Amino acid sequence: MLMRDPDSWLGVEVRHLAALDAIARERSFSRAARTLGYTQSAVSQQVALLERIVGERLVERSGGPRPVSLTPAGELMVRHGRRIVDQLAAARADLAAWSAGSAGELRVGTYHSVGAKILAPVVGRLAAALPDVHVALVETPDEGQLLRLVERGELDLTFMLYPLADGPFVAVELLRDPFLLLVEGGSPLGADGRRPTMADVARLPLITYDRVRDVTRPESHLHGAPRVVLRSNDDETIHGLVAAGMGAALLPQLSVDRGFPGVRAIEIDMGPPPRVIGLAWHRDRDLLPAAREFVATTERVCAGLAGGQPVRTHVQAADSTGRNSSA
């Protein structure tokens, strides 16, 4: 392992990095080989060559049935390697989109609470403006997963919540979505016109969302441990359980159905900060016309939801160290 000449690093190939990444994930040369569609000897050769090029031992070859592990140098190398592999995937996605021109597929990540009031009108308007573009949607309650798909080039854009997560992203702010307290229709809270306080909310059994970042959990702003009786990502289920008297719910305004029977939505006095909804994309990818039109259309729809007030207050990027900066 003596190849420390910096020029020798030009011999590092993506397949070497992919082999190391597969070993890191599978903890086995044989399973890594099956994942990549290689022979086990080919994977061993690629890792051995990578070790010679970088001049460090990257894998602990324990032998026997014990799982394979990476050395500290290997852990460092695999973190850099994943970024390179993801960047190549983003380049492939860019080239495919460029080849498609004004037609093709626009892949957008979303979570349920932006669906009906933001996404539906956006998709409708985009279909009228760009009929040759198909919008393919990926929905999950875990926005971190959506951002990882953007990083790998598997999504072109995704809805997200501020603050922007670490990674190679840039985002535009769309809308501030305040939290309301959803209570059973006969609840005395708010019946006298007085807004409940967070102290009032803290005394209630709560039904809340599951699998969202702590910074977006409104109950995290309560003093003490909130009494959560159920977590669900289905708004209709939450409304139904509140109507049945199981508990109250802190919901973003976009998720509240004021026409749902048996519930009332109340503004909170000095409530939790509103969610700040945005659109994010890979900072190293060019936004092609369909993606730019999607962003512009979404801004117009959100401006209407905000009463015609401008909502694009800033574009934010997360730099390579994970710090956020405004652009």
Short mmCIF file of C-alpha atoms in Angstrom, two decimals:
data_model
loop_
_atom_site.label_atom_id
_atom_site.label_comp_id
_atom_site.label_asym_id
_atom_site.label_seq_id
_atom_site.Cartn_x
_atom_site.Cartn_y
_atom_site.Cartn_z
CA MET A 1 0.00 0.00 0.00
CA LEU A 2 2.59 2.48 -1.15
CA MET A 3 0.79 4.29 -3.98
CA ARG A 4 0.59 7.68 -2.25
CA ASP A 5 1.43 9.73 -5.36
CA PRO A 6 -1.54 12.12 -5.73
CA ASP A 7 -1.60 11.39 -9.46
CA SER A 8 -2.32 7.74 -8.67
CA TRP A 9 -5.72 8.81 -7.31
CA LEU A 10 -6.75 9.46 -10.91
CA GLY A 11 -6.92 5.68 -11.16
CA VAL A 12 -9.84 5.53 -8.71
CA GLU A 13 -12.92 4.33 -10.58
CA VAL A 14 -16.58 4.53 -9.66
CA ARG A 15 -16.74 0.71 -9.58
CA HIS A 16 -14.08 0.68 -6.86
CA LEU A 17 -16.15 3.09 -4.74
CA ALA A 18 -19.34 1.15 -5.44
CA ALA A 19 -17.66 -2.06 -4.27
CA LEU A 20 -16.51 -0.43 -1.03
CA ASP A 21 -20.00 1.02 -0.46
CA ALA A 22 -21.62 -2.39 -1.02
CA ILE A 23 -19.26 -3.97 1.52
CA ALA A 24 -20.04 -1.21 4.01
CA ARG A 25 -23.77 -1.85 3.60
CA GLU A 26 -23.72 -5.66 3.42
CA ARG A 27 -20.79 -6.37 5.80
CA SER A 28 -19.88 -9.30 3.57
CA PHE A 29 -17.86 -9.72 0.36
CA SER A 30 -20.22 -12.41 -0.92
CA ARG A 31 -23.40 -10.39 -0.29
CA ALA A 32 -21.77 -7.27 -1.75
CA ALA A 33 -20.93 -9.29 -4.88
CA ARG A 34 -24.55 -10.46 -5.23
CA THR A 35 -25.80 -6.88 -4.79
CA LEU A 36 -23.51 -5.61 -7.55
CA GLY A 37 -23.88 -8.62 -9.85
CA TYR A 38 -20.13 -9.36 -9.66
CA THR A 39 -18.17 -12.39 -8.55
CA GLN A 40 -16.75 -12.30 -5.04
CA SER A 41 -13.21 -12.34 -6.41
CA ALA A 42 -13.99 -9.29 -8.59
CA VAL A 43 -15.19 -7.32 -5.56
CA SER A 44 -12.08 -8.34 -3.60
CA GLN A 45 -9.84 -7.24 -6.47
CA GLN A 46 -11.57 -3.86 -6.79
CA VAL A 47 -11.22 -3.12 -3.07
CA ALA A 48 -7.60 -4.30 -3.05
CA LEU A 49 -6.81 -2.00 -5.97
CA LEU A 50 -8.55 0.92 -4.25
CA GLU A 51 -6.45 0.28 -1.13
CA ARG A 52 -3.26 0.31 -3.21
CA ILE A 53 -4.24 3.58 -4.88
CA VAL A 54 -5.10 5.45 -1.66
CA GLY A 55 -2.30 3.84 0.34
CA GLU A 56 -4.48 2.77 3.27
CA ARG A 57 -6.16 -0.41 4.48
CA LEU A 58 -9.90 0.18 4.08
CA VAL A 59 -11.46 -3.16 5.06
CA GLU A 60 -10.88 -5.41 8.07
CA ARG A 61 -10.74 -8.93 6.63
CA SER A 62 -11.59 -10.92 9.70
CA GLY A 63 -12.12 -14.26 7.99
CA GLY A 64 -14.62 -16.87 9.09
CA PRO A 65 -18.33 -16.12 9.71
CA ARG A 66 -17.80 -12.76 11.40
CA PRO A 67 -19.13 -9.69 9.50
CA VAL A 68 -16.63 -7.67 7.51
CA SER A 69 -16.04 -4.16 8.84
CA LEU A 70 -14.39 -0.99 7.55
CA THR A 71 -11.34 0.60 9.08
CA PRO A 72 -11.57 4.27 10.11
CA ALA A 73 -9.92 5.10 6.78
CA GLY A 74 -12.52 2.97 5.03
CA GLU A 75 -15.39 4.76 6.80
CA LEU A 76 -13.92 8.09 5.66
CA MET A 77 -13.47 6.86 2.12
CA VAL A 78 -16.98 5.45 1.83
CA ARG A 79 -18.52 8.79 2.87
CA HIS A 80 -16.68 10.57 0.06
CA GLY A 81 -17.39 7.71 -2.34
CA ARG A 82 -21.14 7.87 -1.76
CA ARG A 83 -21.17 11.54 -2.66
CA ILE A 84 -19.30 10.79 -5.89
CA VAL A 85 -21.67 7.95 -6.81
CA ASP A 86 -24.69 10.14 -6.00
CA GLN A 87 -23.23 12.97 -8.10
CA LEU A 88 -22.85 10.60 -11.03
CA ALA A 89 -26.48 9.51 -10.61
CA ALA A 90 -27.52 13.18 -10.64
CA ALA A 91 -25.53 13.73 -13.83
CA ARG A 92 -27.24 10.74 -15.43
CA ALA A 93 -30.64 12.15 -14.46
CA ASP A 94 -29.69 15.56 -15.90
CA LEU A 95 -28.62 14.01 -19.19
CA ALA A 96 -31.81 11.94 -19.42
CA ALA A 97 -33.91 15.05 -18.77
CA TRP A 98 -31.92 17.07 -21.32
CA SER A 99 -32.42 14.32 -23.92
CA ALA A 100 -36.16 14.38 -23.31
CA GLY A 101 -36.27 18.11 -24.00
CA SER A 102 -39.62 19.74 -23.21
CA ALA A 103 -41.31 16.33 -22.96
CA GLY A 104 -40.63 13.48 -20.58
CA GLU A 105 -41.13 12.95 -16.88
CA LEU A 106 -40.82 15.33 -13.95
CA ARG A 107 -40.29 13.45 -10.69
CA VAL A 108 -41.55 15.25 -7.60
CA GLY A 109 -41.45 14.22 -3.95
CA THR A 110 -44.32 15.14 -1.67
CA TYR A 111 -45.87 14.45 1.72
CA HIS A 112 -49.58 14.18 2.35
CA SER A 113 -50.38 17.59 3.86
CA VAL A 114 -49.40 19.51 0.71
CA GLY A 115 -51.36 17.23 -1.58
CA ALA A 116 -54.90 18.56 -1.87
CA LYS A 117 -54.41 22.30 -1.44
CA ILE A 118 -51.03 22.84 -3.15
CA LEU A 119 -50.07 19.88 -5.30
CA ALA A 120 -53.43 19.21 -6.97
CA PRO A 121 -53.86 22.71 -8.47
CA VAL A 122 -50.17 22.84 -9.43
CA VAL A 123 -50.37 19.57 -11.36
CA GLY A 124 -53.57 20.71 -13.05
CA ARG A 125 -52.07 24.01 -14.20
CA LEU A 126 -48.84 22.35 -15.31
CA ALA A 127 -50.76 19.83 -17.41
CA ALA A 128 -52.42 22.72 -19.25
CA ALA A 129 -49.14 24.60 -19.75
CA LEU A 130 -46.92 21.61 -20.61
CA PRO A 131 -49.15 18.76 -21.82
CA ASP A 132 -46.17 16.62 -22.89
CA VAL A 133 -44.73 16.52 -19.38
CA HIS A 134 -45.80 13.72 -17.05
CA VAL A 135 -45.51 14.49 -13.34
CA ALA A 136 -44.52 11.36 -11.42
CA LEU A 137 -45.14 11.70 -7.68
CA VAL A 138 -43.38 9.95 -4.81
CA GLU A 139 -45.13 10.37 -1.45
CA THR A 140 -43.71 9.53 1.95
CA PRO A 141 -44.10 11.09 5.42
CA ASP A 142 -40.30 11.04 5.79
CA GLU A 143 -39.02 14.14 4.01
CA GLY A 144 -35.46 13.06 4.79
CA GLN A 145 -36.02 10.11 2.48
CA LEU A 146 -37.32 12.44 -0.24
CA LEU A 147 -34.22 14.64 0.04
CA ARG A 148 -31.98 11.57 -0.23
CA LEU A 149 -33.77 10.70 -3.48
CA VAL A 150 -33.05 14.24 -4.73
CA GLU A 151 -29.40 13.81 -3.78
CA ARG A 152 -29.18 10.57 -5.78
CA GLY A 153 -30.88 12.10 -8.80
CA GLU A 154 -34.00 9.92 -8.41
CA LEU A 155 -36.22 12.99 -7.85
CA ASP A 156 -36.03 16.34 -9.65
CA LEU A 157 -37.78 18.35 -6.93
CA THR A 158 -39.32 17.71 -3.55
CA PHE A 159 -41.54 19.58 -1.15
CA MET A 160 -39.77 20.01 2.18
CA LEU A 161 -39.92 21.85 5.49
CA TYR A 162 -37.49 24.47 6.71
CA PRO A 163 -34.87 24.57 8.06
CA LEU A 164 -33.27 22.96 5.03
CA ALA A 165 -31.59 19.66 5.91
CA ASP A 166 -27.86 19.17 5.39
CA GLY A 167 -26.81 18.19 1.90
CA PRO A 168 -26.28 19.45 -1.66
CA PHE A 169 -29.63 21.23 -1.81
CA VAL A 170 -31.09 24.57 -2.69
CA ALA A 171 -34.65 25.47 -1.74
CA VAL A 172 -37.21 28.20 -2.23
CA GLU A 173 -39.69 29.18 0.47
CA LEU A 174 -43.33 28.85 -0.58
CA LEU A 175 -45.71 29.25 2.34
CA ARG A 176 -45.92 29.65 6.10
CA ASP A 177 -48.49 27.20 7.46
CA PRO A 178 -49.67 27.97 11.04
CA PHE A 179 -50.76 25.29 13.49
CA LEU A 180 -54.34 25.10 14.72
CA LEU A 181 -55.85 23.11 17.56
CA LEU A 182 -58.48 20.65 16.37
CA VAL A 183 -60.98 19.77 19.09
CA GLU A 184 -64.24 17.85 19.37
CA GLY A 185 -67.22 20.03 18.46
CA GLY A 186 -68.59 20.16 22.02
CA SER A 187 -65.28 21.05 23.66
CA PRO A 188 -65.40 24.15 25.91
CA LEU A 189 -62.02 25.27 24.55
CA GLY A 190 -62.45 28.38 22.41
CA ALA A 191 -66.24 28.40 22.89
CA ASP A 192 -66.05 31.72 24.76
CA GLY A 193 -63.92 33.30 22.02
CA ARG A 194 -60.72 33.02 24.06
CA ARG A 195 -57.79 31.42 22.32
CA PRO A 196 -56.35 28.48 24.26
CA THR A 197 -52.73 28.76 25.34
CA MET A 198 -50.00 26.15 25.00
CA ALA A 199 -50.52 25.49 28.72
CA ASP A 200 -54.14 24.56 27.92
CA VAL A 201 -52.95 22.31 25.11
CA ALA A 202 -50.41 20.59 27.37
CA ARG A 203 -53.24 19.30 29.55
CA LEU A 204 -54.99 17.57 26.65
CA PRO A 205 -54.56 14.05 25.27
CA LEU A 206 -53.03 14.62 21.84
CA ILE A 207 -53.20 12.90 18.47
CA THR A 208 -50.14 13.86 16.42
CA TYR A 209 -48.28 13.11 13.24
CA ASP A 210 -45.77 10.29 13.05
CA ARG A 211 -42.31 10.29 11.44
CA VAL A 212 -41.59 13.98 11.07
CA ARG A 213 -38.49 15.87 12.11
CA ASP A 214 -38.50 17.10 15.71
CA VAL A 215 -38.25 20.71 14.52
CA THR A 216 -41.66 20.29 12.84
CA ARG A 217 -43.40 18.59 15.77
CA PRO A 218 -45.63 21.26 17.35
CA GLU A 219 -45.88 19.26 20.58
CA SER A 220 -42.13 19.73 21.06
CA HIS A 221 -42.96 23.34 22.04
CA LEU A 222 -45.01 22.19 25.05
CA HIS A 223 -43.45 22.28 28.51
CA GLY A 224 -42.97 18.80 29.87
CA ALA A 225 -43.79 15.54 28.13
CA PRO A 226 -46.98 15.78 26.03
CA ARG A 227 -49.63 13.12 26.55
CA VAL A 228 -49.70 11.60 23.05
CA VAL A 229 -52.40 8.94 22.72
CA LEU A 230 -51.87 8.17 19.02
CA ARG A 231 -49.60 9.03 16.11
CA SER A 232 -50.97 8.88 12.58
CA ASN A 233 -50.21 10.45 9.20
CA ASP A 234 -53.76 10.10 7.92
CA ASP A 235 -55.66 13.38 8.29
CA GLU A 236 -59.08 11.77 7.97
CA THR A 237 -58.24 9.33 10.75
CA ILE A 238 -57.07 12.18 12.98
CA HIS A 239 -60.23 14.20 12.30
CA GLY A 240 -62.43 11.18 12.98
CA LEU A 241 -60.74 10.36 16.28
CA VAL A 242 -60.92 13.97 17.43
CA ALA A 243 -64.65 14.00 16.58
CA ALA A 244 -65.05 10.80 18.61
CA GLY A 245 -63.50 12.51 21.65
CA MET A 246 -60.27 10.50 21.78
CA GLY A 247 -58.14 13.64 21.99
CA ALA A 248 -57.23 16.94 20.39
CA ALA A 249 -54.76 17.47 17.55
CA LEU A 250 -52.22 20.14 16.68
CA LEU A 251 -52.48 20.27 12.90
CA PRO A 252 -51.05 22.59 10.26
CA GLN A 253 -53.74 24.71 8.66
CA LEU A 254 -53.28 22.98 5.29
CA SER A 255 -54.31 19.69 6.91
CA VAL A 256 -57.44 20.99 8.62
CA ASP A 257 -60.83 20.18 7.07
CA ARG A 258 -63.15 22.78 8.58
CA GLY A 259 -66.16 21.03 7.07
CA PHE A 260 -65.49 17.72 8.83
CA PRO A 261 -68.47 16.94 11.10
CA GLY A 262 -67.95 17.02 14.84
CA VAL A 263 -64.73 19.05 15.01
CA ARG A 264 -63.69 22.69 15.44
CA ALA A 265 -60.36 24.32 14.56
CA ILE A 266 -59.13 27.00 16.98
CA GLU A 267 -56.26 29.45 16.74
CA ILE A 268 -53.76 29.15 19.61
CA ASP A 269 -52.50 32.08 21.66
CA MET A 270 -48.72 32.24 21.23
CA GLY A 271 -48.81 28.86 19.54
CA PRO A 272 -45.93 26.92 17.98
CA PRO A 273 -44.12 28.55 15.06
CA PRO A 274 -45.72 27.88 11.67
CA ARG A 275 -44.31 25.27 9.37
CA VAL A 276 -42.35 26.83 6.53
CA ILE A 277 -42.97 24.85 3.35
CA GLY A 278 -40.52 24.93 0.47
CA LEU A 279 -39.38 23.20 -2.71
CA ALA A 280 -35.86 21.78 -2.87
CA TRP A 281 -33.64 20.47 -5.65
CA HIS A 282 -30.03 19.41 -6.16
CA ARG A 283 -27.81 22.46 -6.25
CA ASP A 284 -25.54 20.91 -8.92
CA ARG A 285 -28.35 20.05 -11.32
CA ASP A 286 -29.70 22.42 -13.92
CA LEU A 287 -33.41 23.09 -13.56
CA LEU A 288 -34.85 22.29 -16.97
CA PRO A 289 -37.90 24.18 -18.30
CA ALA A 290 -40.47 21.75 -16.87
CA ALA A 291 -38.93 21.96 -13.39
CA ARG A 292 -38.69 25.77 -13.55
CA GLU A 293 -42.34 25.94 -14.62
CA PHE A 294 -43.29 23.65 -11.73
CA VAL A 295 -41.52 25.93 -9.24
CA ALA A 296 -43.11 29.07 -10.71
CA THR A 297 -46.58 27.51 -10.78
CA THR A 298 -46.23 26.32 -7.19
CA GLU A 299 -45.22 29.83 -6.09
CA ARG A 300 -48.34 31.28 -7.74
CA VAL A 301 -50.62 28.70 -6.11
CA CYS A 302 -49.06 29.34 -2.69
CA ALA A 303 -49.35 33.09 -3.15
CA GLY A 304 -53.09 32.57 -3.64
CA LEU A 305 -53.32 30.47 -0.48
CA ALA A 306 -51.49 33.22 1.40
CA GLY A 307 -54.05 35.80 0.29
CA GLY A 308 -52.04 37.11 -2.63
CA GLN A 309 -49.06 38.08 -0.46
CA PRO A 310 -45.61 37.33 -1.91
CA VAL A 311 -44.24 34.18 -0.30
CA ARG A 312 -40.87 33.75 -2.00
CA THR A 313 -38.88 35.44 0.73
CA HIS A 314 -35.59 33.70 0.09
CA VAL A 315 -33.77 30.87 -1.59
CA GLN A 316 -31.63 28.86 0.79
CA ALA A 317 -28.80 26.46 0.12
CA ALA A 318 -27.06 24.02 2.43
CA ASP A 319 -23.32 24.08 1.82
CA SER A 320 -21.00 21.10 1.83
CA THR A 321 -20.44 21.44 5.58
CA GLY A 322 -24.18 21.29 6.19
CA ARG A 323 -24.47 24.96 7.18
CA ASN A 324 -27.36 26.88 5.66
CA SER A 325 -26.89 30.10 3.74
CA SER A 326 -29.24 32.43 1.90
CA ALA A 327 -28.76 33.11 -1.76
#
